[in-house]
Short mmCIF file of C-alpha atoms in Angstrom, two decimals:
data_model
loop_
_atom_site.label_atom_id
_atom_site.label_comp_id
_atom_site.label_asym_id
_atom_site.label_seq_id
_atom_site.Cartn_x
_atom_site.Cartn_y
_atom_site.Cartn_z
CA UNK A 72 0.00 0.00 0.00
CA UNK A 73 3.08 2.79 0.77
CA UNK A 74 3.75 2.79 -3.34
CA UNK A 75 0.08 3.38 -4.31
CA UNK A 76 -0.08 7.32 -4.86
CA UNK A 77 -2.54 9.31 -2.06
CA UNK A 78 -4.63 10.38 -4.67
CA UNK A 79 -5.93 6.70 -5.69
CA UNK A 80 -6.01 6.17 -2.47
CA UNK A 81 -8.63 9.04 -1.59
CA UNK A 82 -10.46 8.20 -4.69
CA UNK A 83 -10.99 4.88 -3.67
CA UNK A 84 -12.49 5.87 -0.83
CA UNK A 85 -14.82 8.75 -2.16
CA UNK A 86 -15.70 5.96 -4.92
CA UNK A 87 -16.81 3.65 -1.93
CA UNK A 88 -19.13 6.36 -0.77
CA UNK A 89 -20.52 7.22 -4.11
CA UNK A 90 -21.69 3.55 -5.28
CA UNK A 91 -23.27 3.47 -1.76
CA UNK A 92 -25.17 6.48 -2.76
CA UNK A 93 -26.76 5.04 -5.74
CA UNK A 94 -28.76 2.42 -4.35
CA UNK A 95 -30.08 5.28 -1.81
CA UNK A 96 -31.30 7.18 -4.85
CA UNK A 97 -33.20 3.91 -5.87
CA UNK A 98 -34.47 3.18 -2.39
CA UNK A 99 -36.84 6.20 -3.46
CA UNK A 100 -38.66 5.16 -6.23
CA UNK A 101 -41.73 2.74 -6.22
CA UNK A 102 -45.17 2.24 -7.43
CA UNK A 103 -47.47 4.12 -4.83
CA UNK A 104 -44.56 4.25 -2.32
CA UNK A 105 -44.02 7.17 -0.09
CA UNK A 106 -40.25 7.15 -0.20
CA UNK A 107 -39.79 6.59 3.70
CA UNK A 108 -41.80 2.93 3.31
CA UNK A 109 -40.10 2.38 -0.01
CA UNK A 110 -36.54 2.52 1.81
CA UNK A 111 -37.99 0.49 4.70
CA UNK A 112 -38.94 -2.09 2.62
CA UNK A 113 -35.72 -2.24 0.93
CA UNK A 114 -33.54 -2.17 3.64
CA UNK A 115 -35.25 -5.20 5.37
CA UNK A 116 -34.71 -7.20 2.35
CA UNK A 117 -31.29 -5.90 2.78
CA UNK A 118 -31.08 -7.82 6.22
CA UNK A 119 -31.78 -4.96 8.48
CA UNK A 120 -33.91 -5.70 11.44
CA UNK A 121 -37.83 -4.10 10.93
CA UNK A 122 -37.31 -1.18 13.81
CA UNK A 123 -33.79 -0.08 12.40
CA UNK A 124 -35.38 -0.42 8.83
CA UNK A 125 -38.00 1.92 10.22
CA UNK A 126 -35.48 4.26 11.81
CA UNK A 127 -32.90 4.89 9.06
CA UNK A 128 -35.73 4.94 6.38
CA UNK A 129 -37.01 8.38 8.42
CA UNK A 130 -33.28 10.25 8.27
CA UNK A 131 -33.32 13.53 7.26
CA UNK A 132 -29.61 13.08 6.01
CA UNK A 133 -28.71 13.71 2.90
CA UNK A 134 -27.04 11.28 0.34
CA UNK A 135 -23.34 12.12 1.29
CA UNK A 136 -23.75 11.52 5.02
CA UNK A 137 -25.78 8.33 4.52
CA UNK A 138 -23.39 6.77 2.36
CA UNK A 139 -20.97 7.24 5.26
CA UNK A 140 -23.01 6.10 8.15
CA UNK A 141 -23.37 2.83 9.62
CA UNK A 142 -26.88 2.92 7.71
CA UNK A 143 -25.24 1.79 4.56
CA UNK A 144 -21.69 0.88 5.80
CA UNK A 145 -23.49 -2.27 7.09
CA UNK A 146 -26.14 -3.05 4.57
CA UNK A 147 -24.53 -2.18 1.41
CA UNK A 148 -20.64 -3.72 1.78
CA UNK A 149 -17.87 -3.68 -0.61
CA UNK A 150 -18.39 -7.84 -1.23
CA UNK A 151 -22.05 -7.16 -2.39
CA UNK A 152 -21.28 -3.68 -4.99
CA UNK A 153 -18.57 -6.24 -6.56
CA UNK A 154 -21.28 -8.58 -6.56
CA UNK A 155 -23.44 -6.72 -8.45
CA UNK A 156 -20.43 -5.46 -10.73
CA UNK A 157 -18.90 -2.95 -9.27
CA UNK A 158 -15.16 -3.27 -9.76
CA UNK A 159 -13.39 -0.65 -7.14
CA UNK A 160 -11.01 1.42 -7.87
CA UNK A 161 -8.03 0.12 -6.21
CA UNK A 162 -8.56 -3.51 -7.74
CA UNK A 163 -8.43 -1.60 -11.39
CA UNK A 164 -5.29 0.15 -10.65
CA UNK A 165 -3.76 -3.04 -9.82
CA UNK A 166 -4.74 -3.75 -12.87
CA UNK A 167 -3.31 -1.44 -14.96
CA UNK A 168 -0.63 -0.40 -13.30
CA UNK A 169 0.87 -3.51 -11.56
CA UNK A 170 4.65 -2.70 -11.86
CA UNK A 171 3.69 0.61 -9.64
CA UNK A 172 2.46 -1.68 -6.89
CA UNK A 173 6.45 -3.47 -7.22
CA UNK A 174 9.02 -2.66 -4.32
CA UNK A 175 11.87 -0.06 -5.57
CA UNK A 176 14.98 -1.75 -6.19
CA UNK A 177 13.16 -5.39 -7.19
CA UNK A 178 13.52 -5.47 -11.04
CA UNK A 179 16.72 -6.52 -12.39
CA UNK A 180 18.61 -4.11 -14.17
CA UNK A 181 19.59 -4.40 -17.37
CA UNK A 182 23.12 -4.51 -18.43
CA UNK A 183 24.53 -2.76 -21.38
CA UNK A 184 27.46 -4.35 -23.03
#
């Protein structure tokens, strides 16, 4: 982890928050659903107990702060976005880039003659 750059590092955790964000957005929608029962609903079949289900559906936070909080820390993990598809950012820049993730000093060098 000390050769990854900071930056990928901070995106990869903003990009965690974001994906949790998106089912939130969806939570919303339903036929005939106010949006508190629609995000109840969803977050029991999510594995959430009925009276928490009931008590994070009413949050007045926003989208940024329930990403973050244990709301969606605990229902929506990293195992079940990659599940879904979600491929995070740090597992694509190991990808990519795998001879940045190499200790200095560990390739041999080549010689000139």
């Amino acid at each position: 982890m000390a050769s990854k750059p900071a930056e990928v590092l901070h995106l990869a955790s903003l990009e965690d928050r974001l994906l949790r964000i998106c089912p939130v957005d969806k939570f919303k929608e339903g036929p005939g659903c106010r949006g508190g029962n629609r995000k109840r609903k969803n977050l029991i079949q999510l594995g959430v107990d009925p009276e928490h289900a009931y008590q994070w559906s009413r949050t007045r936070m926003g989208g940024w702060a329930t990403a973050q909080s244990p709301i969606l820390v605990t229902t929506i993990t990293l195992e079940r976005l990659r599940k879904r598809g979600y491929e995070a950012l740090l597992t694509y820049y190991e990808k990519i880039a795998p001879h940045l993730n190499e200790p200095l000093y560990t390739r041999t060098v080549r010689t000139v003659v």
